[in-house]
CSV table of C-alpha atoms in Angstrom, one decimal:
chain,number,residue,atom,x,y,z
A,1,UNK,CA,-17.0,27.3,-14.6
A,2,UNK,CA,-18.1,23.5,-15.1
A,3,UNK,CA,-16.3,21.5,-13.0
A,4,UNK,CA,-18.4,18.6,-13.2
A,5,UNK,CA,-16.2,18.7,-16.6
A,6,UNK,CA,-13.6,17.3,-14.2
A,7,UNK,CA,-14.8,13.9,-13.9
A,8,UNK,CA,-14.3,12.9,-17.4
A,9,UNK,CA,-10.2,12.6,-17.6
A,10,UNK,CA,-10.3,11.4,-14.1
A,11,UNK,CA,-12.5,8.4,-15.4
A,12,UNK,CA,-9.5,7.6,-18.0
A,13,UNK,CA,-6.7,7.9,-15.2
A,14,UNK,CA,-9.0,5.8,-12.6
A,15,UNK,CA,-9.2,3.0,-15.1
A,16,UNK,CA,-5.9,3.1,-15.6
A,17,UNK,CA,-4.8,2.7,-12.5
A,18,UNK,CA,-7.2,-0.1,-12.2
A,19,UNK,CA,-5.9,-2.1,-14.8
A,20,UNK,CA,-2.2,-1.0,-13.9
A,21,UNK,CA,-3.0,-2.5,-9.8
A,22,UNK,CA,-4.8,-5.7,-11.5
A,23,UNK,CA,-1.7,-6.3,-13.2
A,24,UNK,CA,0.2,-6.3,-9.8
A,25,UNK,CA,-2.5,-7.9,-7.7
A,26,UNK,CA,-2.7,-11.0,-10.7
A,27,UNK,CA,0.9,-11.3,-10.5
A,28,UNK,CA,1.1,-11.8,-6.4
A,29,UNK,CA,-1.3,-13.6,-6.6
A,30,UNK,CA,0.7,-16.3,-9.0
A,31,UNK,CA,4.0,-15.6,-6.7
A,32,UNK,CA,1.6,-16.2,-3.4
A,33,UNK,CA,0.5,-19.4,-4.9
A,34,UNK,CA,3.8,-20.6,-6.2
A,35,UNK,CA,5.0,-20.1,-2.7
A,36,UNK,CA,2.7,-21.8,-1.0
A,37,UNK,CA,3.1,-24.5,-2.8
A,38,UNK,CA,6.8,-25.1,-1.9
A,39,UNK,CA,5.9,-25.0,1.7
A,40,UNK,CA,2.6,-27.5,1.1
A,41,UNK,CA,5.6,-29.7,-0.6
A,42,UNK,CA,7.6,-29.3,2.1
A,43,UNK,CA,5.3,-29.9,4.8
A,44,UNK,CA,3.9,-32.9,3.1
A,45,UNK,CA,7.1,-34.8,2.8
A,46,UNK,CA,7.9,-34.9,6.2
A,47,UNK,CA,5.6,-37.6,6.4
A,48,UNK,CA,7.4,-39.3,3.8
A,49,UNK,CA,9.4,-42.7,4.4
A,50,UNK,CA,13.3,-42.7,4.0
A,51,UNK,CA,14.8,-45.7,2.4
A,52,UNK,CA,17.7,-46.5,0.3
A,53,UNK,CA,18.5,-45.7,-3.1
A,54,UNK,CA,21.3,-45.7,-5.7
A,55,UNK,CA,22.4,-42.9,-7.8
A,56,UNK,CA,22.2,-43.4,-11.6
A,57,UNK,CA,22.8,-39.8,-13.2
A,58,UNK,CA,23.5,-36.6,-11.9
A,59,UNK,CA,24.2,-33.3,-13.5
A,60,UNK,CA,23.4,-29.2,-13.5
A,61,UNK,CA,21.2,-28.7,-17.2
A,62,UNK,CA,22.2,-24.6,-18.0
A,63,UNK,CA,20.3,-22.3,-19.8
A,64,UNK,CA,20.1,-18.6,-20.8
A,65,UNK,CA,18.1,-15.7,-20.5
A,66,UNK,CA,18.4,-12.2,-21.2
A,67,UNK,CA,22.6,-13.0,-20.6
A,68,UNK,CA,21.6,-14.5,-17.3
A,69,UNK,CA,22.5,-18.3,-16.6
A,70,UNK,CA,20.2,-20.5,-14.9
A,71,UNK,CA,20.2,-23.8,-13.6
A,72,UNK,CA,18.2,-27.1,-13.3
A,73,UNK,CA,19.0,-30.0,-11.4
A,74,UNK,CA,18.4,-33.4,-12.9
A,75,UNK,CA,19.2,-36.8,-11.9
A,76,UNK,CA,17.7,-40.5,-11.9
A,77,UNK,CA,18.1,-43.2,-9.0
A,78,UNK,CA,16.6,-46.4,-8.3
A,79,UNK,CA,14.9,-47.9,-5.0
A,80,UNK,CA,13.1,-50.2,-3.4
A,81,UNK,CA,9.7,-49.7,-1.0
A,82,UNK,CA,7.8,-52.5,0.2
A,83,UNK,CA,9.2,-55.0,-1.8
A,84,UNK,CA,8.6,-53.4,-5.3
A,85,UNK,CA,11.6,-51.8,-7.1
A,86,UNK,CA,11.3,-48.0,-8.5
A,87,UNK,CA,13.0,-45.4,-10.7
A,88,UNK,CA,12.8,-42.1,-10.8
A,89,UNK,CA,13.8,-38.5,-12.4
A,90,UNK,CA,12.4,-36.5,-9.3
A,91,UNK,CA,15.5,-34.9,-7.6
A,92,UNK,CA,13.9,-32.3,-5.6
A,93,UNK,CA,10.3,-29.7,-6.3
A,94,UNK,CA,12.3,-27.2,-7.9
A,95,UNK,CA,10.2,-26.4,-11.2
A,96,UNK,CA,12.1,-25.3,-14.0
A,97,UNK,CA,15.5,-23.5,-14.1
A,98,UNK,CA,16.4,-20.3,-11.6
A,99,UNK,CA,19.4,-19.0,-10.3
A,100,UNK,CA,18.5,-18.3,-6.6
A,101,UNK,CA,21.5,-18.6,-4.6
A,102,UNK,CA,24.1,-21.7,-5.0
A,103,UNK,CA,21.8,-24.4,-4.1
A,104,UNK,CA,22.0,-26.3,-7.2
A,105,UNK,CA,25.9,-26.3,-7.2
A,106,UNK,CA,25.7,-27.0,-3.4
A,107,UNK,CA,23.1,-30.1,-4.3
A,108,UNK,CA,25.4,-31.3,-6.8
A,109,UNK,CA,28.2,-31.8,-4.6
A,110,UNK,CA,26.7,-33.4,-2.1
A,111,UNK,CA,24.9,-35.8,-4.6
A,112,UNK,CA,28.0,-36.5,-7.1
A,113,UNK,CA,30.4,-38.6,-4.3
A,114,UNK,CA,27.3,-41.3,-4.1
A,115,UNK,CA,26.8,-41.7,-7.9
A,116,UNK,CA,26.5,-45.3,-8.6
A,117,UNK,CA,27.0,-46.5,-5.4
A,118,UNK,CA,24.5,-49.1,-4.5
A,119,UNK,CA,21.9,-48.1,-1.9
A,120,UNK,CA,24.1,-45.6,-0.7
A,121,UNK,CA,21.5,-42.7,-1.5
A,122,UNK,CA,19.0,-41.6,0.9
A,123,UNK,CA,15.6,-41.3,-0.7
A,124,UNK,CA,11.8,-40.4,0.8
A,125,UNK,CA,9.2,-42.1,-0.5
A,126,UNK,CA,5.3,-40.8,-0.4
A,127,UNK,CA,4.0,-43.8,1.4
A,128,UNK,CA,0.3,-43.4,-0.6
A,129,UNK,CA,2.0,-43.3,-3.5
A,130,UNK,CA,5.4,-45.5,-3.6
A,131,UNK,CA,5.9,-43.9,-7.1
A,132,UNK,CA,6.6,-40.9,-5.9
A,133,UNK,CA,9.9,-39.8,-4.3
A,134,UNK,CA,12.1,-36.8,-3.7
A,135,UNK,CA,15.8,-37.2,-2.7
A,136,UNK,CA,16.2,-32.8,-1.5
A,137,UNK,CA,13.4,-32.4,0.8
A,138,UNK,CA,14.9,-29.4,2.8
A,139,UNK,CA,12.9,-26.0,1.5
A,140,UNK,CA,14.6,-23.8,-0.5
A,141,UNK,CA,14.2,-20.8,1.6
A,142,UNK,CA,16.4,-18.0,-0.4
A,143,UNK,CA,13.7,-19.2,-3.2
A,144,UNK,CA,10.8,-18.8,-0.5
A,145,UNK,CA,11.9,-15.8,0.3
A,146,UNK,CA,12.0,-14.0,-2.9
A,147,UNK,CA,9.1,-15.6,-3.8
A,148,UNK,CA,7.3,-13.9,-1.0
A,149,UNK,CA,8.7,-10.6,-1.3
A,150,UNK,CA,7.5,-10.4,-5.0
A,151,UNK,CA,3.4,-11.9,-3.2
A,152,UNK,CA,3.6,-9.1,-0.8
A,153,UNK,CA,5.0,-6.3,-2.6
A,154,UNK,CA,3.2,-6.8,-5.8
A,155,UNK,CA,-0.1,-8.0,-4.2
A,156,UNK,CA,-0.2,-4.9,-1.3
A,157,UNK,CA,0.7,-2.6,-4.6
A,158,UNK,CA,-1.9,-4.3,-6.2
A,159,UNK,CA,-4.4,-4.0,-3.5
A,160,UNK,CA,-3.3,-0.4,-2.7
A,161,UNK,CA,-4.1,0.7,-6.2
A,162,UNK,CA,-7.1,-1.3,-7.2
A,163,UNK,CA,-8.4,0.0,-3.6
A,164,UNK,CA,-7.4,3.2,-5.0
A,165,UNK,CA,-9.1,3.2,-8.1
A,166,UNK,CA,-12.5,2.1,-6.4
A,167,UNK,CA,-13.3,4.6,-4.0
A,168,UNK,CA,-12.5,6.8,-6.5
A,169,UNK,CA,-15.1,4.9,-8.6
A,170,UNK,CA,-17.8,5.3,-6.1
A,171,UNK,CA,-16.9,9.0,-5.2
A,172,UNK,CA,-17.4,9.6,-8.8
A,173,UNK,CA,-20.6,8.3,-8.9
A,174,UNK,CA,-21.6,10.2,-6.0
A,175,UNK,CA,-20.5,13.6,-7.3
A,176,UNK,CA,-22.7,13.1,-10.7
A,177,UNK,CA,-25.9,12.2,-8.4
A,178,UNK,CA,-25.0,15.2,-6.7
A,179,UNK,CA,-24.3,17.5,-9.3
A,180,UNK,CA,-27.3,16.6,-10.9
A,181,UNK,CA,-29.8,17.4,-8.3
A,182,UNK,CA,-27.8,20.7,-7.4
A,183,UNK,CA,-27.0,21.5,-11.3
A,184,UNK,CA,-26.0,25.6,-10.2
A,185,UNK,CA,-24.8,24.4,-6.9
A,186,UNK,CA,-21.1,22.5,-7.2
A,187,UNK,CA,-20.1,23.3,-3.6
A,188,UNK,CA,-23.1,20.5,-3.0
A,189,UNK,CA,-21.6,18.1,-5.5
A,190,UNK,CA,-18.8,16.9,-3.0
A,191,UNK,CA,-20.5,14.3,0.2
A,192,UNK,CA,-17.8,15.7,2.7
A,193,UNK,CA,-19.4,19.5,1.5
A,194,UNK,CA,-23.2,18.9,1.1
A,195,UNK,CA,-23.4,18.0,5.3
A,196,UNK,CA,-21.0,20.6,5.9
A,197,UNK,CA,-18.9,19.5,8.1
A,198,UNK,CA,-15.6,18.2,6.1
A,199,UNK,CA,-13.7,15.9,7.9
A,200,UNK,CA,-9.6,15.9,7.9
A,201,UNK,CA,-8.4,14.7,4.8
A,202,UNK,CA,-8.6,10.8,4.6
A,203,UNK,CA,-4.7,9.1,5.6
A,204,UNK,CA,-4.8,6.8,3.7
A,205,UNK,CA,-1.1,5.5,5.3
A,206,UNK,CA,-3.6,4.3,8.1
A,207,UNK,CA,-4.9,1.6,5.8
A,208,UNK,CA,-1.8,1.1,4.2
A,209,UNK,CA,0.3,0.6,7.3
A,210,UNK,CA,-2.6,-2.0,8.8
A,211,UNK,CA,-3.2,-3.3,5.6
A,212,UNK,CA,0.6,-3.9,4.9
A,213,UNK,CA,1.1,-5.2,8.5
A,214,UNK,CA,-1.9,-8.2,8.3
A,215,UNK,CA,-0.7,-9.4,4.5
A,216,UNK,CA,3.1,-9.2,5.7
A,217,UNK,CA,2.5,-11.5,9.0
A,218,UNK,CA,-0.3,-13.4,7.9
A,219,UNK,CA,1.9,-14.4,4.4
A,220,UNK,CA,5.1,-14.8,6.8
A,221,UNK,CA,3.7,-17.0,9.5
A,222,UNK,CA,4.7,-20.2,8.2
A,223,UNK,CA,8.7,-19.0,9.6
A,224,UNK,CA,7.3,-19.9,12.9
A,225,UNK,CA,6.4,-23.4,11.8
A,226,UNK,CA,9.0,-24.2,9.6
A,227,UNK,CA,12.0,-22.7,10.8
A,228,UNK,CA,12.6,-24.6,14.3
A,229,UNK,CA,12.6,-28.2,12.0
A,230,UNK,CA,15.0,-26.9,9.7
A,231,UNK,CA,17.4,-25.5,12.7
A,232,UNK,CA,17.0,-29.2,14.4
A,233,UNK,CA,18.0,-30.8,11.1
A,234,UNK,CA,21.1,-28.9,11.2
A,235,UNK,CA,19.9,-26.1,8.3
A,236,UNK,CA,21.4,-23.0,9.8
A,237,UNK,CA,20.5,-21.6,6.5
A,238,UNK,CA,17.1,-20.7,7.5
A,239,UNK,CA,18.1,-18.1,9.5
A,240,UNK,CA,17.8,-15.8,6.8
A,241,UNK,CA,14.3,-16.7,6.8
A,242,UNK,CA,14.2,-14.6,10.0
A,243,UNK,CA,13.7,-11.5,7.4
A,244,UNK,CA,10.3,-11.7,7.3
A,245,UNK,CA,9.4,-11.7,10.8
A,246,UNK,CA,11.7,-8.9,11.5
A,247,UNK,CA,10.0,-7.0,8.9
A,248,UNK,CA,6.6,-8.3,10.1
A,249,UNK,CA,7.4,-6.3,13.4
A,250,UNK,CA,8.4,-3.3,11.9
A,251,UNK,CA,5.5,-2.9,10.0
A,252,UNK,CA,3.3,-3.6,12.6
A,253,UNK,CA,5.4,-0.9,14.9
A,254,UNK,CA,4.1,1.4,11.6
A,255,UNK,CA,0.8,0.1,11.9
A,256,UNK,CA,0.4,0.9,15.1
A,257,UNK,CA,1.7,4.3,15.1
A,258,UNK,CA,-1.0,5.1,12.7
A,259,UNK,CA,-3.8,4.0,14.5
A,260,UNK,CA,-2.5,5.9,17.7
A,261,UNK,CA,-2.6,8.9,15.0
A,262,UNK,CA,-6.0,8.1,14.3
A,263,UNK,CA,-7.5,7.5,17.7
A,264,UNK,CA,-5.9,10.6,18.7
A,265,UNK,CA,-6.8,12.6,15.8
A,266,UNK,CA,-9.7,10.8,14.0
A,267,UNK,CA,-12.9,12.4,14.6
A,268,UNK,CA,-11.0,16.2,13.6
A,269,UNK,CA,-13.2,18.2,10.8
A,270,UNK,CA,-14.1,22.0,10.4
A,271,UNK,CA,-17.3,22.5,10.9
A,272,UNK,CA,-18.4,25.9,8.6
A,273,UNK,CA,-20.9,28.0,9.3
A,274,UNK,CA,-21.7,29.2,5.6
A,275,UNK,CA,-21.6,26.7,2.6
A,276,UNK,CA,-20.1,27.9,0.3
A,277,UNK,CA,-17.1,29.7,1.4
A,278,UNK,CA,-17.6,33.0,-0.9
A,279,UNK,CA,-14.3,35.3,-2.1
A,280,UNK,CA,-14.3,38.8,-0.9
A,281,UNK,CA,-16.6,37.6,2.5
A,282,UNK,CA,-15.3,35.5,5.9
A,283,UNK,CA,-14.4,31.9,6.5
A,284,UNK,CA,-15.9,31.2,9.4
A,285,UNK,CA,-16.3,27.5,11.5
A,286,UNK,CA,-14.4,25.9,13.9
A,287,UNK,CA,-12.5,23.0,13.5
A,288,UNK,CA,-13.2,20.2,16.0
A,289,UNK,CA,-10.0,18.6,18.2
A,290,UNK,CA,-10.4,15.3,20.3
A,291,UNK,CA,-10.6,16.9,24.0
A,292,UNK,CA,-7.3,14.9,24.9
A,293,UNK,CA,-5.2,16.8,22.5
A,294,UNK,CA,-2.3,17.9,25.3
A,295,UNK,CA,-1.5,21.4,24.0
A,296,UNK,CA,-3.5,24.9,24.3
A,297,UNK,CA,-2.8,26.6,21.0
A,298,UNK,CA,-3.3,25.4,16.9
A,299,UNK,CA,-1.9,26.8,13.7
A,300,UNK,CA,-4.3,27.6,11.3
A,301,UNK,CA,-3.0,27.9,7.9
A,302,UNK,CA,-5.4,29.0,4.9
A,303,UNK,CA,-3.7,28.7,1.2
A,304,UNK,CA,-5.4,29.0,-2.5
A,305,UNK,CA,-2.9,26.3,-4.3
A,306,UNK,CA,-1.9,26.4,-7.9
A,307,UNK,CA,-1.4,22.3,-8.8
A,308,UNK,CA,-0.2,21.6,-12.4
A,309,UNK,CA,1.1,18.4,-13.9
A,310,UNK,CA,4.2,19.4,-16.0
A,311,UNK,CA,7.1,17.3,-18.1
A,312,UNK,CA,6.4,15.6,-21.5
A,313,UNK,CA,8.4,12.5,-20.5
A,314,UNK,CA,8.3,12.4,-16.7
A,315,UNK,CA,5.1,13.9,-15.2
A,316,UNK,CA,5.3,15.6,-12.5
A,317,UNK,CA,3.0,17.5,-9.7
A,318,UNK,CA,4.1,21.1,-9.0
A,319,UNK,CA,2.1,23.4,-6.3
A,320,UNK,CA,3.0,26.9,-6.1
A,321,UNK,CA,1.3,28.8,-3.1
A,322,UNK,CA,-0.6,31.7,-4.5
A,323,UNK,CA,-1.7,33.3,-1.6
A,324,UNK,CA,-1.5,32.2,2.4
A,325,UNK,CA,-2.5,33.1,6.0
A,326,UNK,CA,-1.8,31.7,8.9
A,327,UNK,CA,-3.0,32.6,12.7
A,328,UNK,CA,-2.2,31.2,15.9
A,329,UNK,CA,-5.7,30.5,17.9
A,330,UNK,CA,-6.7,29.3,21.2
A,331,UNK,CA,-8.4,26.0,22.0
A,332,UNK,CA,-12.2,26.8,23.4
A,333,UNK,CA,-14.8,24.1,24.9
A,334,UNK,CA,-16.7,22.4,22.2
A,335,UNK,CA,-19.3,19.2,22.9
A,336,UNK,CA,-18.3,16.3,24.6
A,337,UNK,CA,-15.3,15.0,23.7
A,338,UNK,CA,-14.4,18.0,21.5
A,339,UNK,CA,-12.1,21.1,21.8
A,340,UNK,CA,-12.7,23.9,19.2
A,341,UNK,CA,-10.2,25.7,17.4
A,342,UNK,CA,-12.4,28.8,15.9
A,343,UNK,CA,-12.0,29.3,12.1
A,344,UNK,CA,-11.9,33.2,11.3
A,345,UNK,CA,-10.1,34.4,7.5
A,346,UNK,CA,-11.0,36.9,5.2
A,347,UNK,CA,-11.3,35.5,1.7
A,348,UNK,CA,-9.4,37.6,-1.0
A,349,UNK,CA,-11.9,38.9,-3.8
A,350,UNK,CA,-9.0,39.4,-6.2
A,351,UNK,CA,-7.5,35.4,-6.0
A,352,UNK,CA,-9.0,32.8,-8.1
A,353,UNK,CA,-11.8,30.7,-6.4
A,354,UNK,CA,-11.7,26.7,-6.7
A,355,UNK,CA,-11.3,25.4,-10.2
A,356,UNK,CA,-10.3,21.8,-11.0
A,357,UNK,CA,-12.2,21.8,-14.6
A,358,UNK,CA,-8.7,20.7,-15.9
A,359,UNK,CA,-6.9,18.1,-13.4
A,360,UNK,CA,-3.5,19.2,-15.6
A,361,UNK,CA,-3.9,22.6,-14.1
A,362,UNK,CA,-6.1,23.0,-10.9
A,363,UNK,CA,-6.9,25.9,-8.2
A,364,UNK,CA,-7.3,25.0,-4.8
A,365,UNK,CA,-7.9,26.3,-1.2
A,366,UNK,CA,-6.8,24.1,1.8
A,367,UNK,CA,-7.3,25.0,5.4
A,368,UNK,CA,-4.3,23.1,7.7
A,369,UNK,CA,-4.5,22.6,11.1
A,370,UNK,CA,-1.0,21.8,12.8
A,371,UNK,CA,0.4,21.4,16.2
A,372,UNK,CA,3.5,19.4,17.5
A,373,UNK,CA,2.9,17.9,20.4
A,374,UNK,CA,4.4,14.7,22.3
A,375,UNK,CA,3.3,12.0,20.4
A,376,UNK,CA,1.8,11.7,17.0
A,377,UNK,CA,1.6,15.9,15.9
A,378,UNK,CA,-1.8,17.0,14.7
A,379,UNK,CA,-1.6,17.9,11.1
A,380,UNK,CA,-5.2,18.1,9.4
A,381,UNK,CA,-5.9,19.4,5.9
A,382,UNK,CA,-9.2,20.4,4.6
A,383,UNK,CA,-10.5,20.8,0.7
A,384,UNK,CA,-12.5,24.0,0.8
A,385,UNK,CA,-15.6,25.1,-1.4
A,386,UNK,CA,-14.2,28.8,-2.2
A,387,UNK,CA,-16.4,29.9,-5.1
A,388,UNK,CA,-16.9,33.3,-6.8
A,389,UNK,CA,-19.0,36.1,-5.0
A,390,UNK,CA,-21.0,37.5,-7.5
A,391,UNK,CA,-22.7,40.0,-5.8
A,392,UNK,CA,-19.8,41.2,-4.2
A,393,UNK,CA,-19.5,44.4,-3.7
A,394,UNK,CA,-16.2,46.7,-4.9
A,395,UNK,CA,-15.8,48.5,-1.7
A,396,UNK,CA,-15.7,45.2,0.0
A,397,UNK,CA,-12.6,42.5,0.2
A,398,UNK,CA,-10.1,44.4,2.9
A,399,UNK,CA,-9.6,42.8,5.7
A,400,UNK,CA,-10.5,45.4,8.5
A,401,UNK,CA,-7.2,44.4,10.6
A,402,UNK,CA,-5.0,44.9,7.6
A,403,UNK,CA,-7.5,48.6,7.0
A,404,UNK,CA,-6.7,49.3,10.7
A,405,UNK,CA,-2.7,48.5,10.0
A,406,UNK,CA,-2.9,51.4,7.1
């Protein structure tokens, strides 16, 4: 068995999903900007001078797509600022044509009544720059809004994969330094199983959750700026803008969850006492538990896994247990800070050891450590080295309790 094999379709499916999260990230990134430039409008002409204008033209432009209609509105008024007299075309900042909520109908109507009525239009004028003018200056916040979800959903997806496809990246480049100074010796290709002491499988929801939390608020902070000017100027509107705090405080509730997990469970690995785990011999360790864990007894749960990726059309993952024990133990002292929950299975000679030369169709053997407790449960999975025993003798591979049941 080759599995340093293995590393060659993962380099096609890494790439891909780092192209597939660049994607994302490039477009939040164009939907972050876009928003904040509607707020750096709308921030900017606050400081703008009202003065009077007069309504010249005012209508809704329509156009299609994709059976959708979408609107533009367009007008032209005239006005005067320090003396000079000005036209214009500039209704509001809305670029191009959308369909976000009724704010171009609702626009209209208010705008229609004053057409060509002489300096009955209210008009704010960029002092620096008496050319330009706007007459809508409120912010379209069902625009902002949907703008924002697209930055943060695409650019966390982004980030998420792109993140992904990097440490993947670097782990791969680790395993082939690895495997080529242990050629014979895969169970030293893998970091985590080279020191020996494999540490619970990475949660990857704790960067996730934090990561989500700090984009979300960070991205949504403007609410708190913006919102009690529009709610003064009569816009109760912008209440819906209260979306993203809420949701800002949810996540952070996630986020915080999480790190309690961590903090709680974070330093938990199995320490093993021979590398490699060998079939037909005794997995032996223990698995290290922060000394605050509130509870006496851990279920230990060893399983050899059979992953394949099935379905022409949809792909899917499917694990099928194989083989599985599981034992209740006793918490023991370990070194500061530590409990230890001691690590005792006989390994099967006649089950399959660790094969992942194909990543469509893949063997193996995790060792779970679960309790529920109040507060965030322990549950801490470990990636075994379980390779072949070939000097195994026939008479072994019966575990004696099971010899003592007969």
């Amino acid at each position: 068995m080759d599995e340093g094999k293995s590393n060659a379709p993962s380099k096609t499916a890494t790439g891909c999903l780092s192209i597939f999260g660049s994607v994302f990230l490039l477009l939040g990134i164009l939907t972050g900007i876009l928003a904040s430039r509607e707020l750096l409008q709308a921030w900017q002409v606050q400081k703008w001078v009202p003065t009077s204008g007069t309504l010249l033209d005012i209508s809704i432009d329509t156009s299609n797509s994709r059976g959708s209609e979408l609107y533009k509105l367009r007008g032209r008024y005239r006005y005067r600022f320090a003396g000079e007299a000005f036209e214009s075309e500039q209704i509001d900042f809305a670029r191009g044509h959308d369909n976000v909520g009724d704010y171009h109908q609702e626009q209209y109507k208010k705008l229609q009544p004053l057409l060509n009525q002489a300096e009955a239009l209210k008009v704010f004028v960029n002092p620096d720059d008496p050319d330009e003018a706007v007459v809508v200056r409120a912010l379209r916040w069902g625009a902002i809004v949907l703008l924002g979800s697209v930055c943060i959903v695409f650019g966390g997806t982004g980030i998420f994969f792109v993140g992904t496809a990097s440490i993947s990246i670097r782990r791969d480049r680790q395993t082939r330094k690895l495997a080529a100074l242990y050629p014979g010796e895969p169970w030293r290709w893998e970091p985590d199983w080279e020191r020996g002491e494999l540490p619970s499988g990475r949660n990857p929801l704790l960067w996730v959750s934090v990561g989500f939390a700090v984009l979300w608020n960070a991205a949504t902070s403007f609410v708190w700026v913006m919102l009690p000017a529009e709610l003064a100027a009569g816009n109760r509107g912008a209440l819906v803008a209260l979306v993203f705090p809420v949701g800002g405080a949810a996540l952070a509730v996630w986020a915080i969850l999480e790190v309690l997990r961590w903090r709680r469970y974070g330093g938990t690995a199995f320490v093993m006492r021979d590398l490699p785990a060998r079939l037909g011999e005794r997995l032996l360790g223990q698995v290290k538990i922060s000394s605050a864990f509130p509870t006496e007894e851990v279920t230990l749960r060893l399983s050899c896994l059979k992953i394949r990726i099935v379905g022409r059309k949809e792909k899917k993952t499917r694990i099928d247990v194989i083989w599985e024990k599981e034992l209740v133990v006793l918490l023991q002292p370990g070194p500061a800070g530590f409990r230890l929950a001691p690590v005792d299975f006989l390994l099967p000679a006649d089950q399959p050891p660790r094969d992942v030369t194909d990543p469509a169709r893949r063997v193996e053997w995790c060792l779970e450590a679960e309790a529920n407790v109040a507060g965030p449960n322990l549950k801490a999975s470990f990636d075994l080295p379980v390779f072949p025993n070939d000097a195994l003798d026939p008479a072994q591979g019966l575990d004696p309790l099971d010899a003592t049941e007969r």
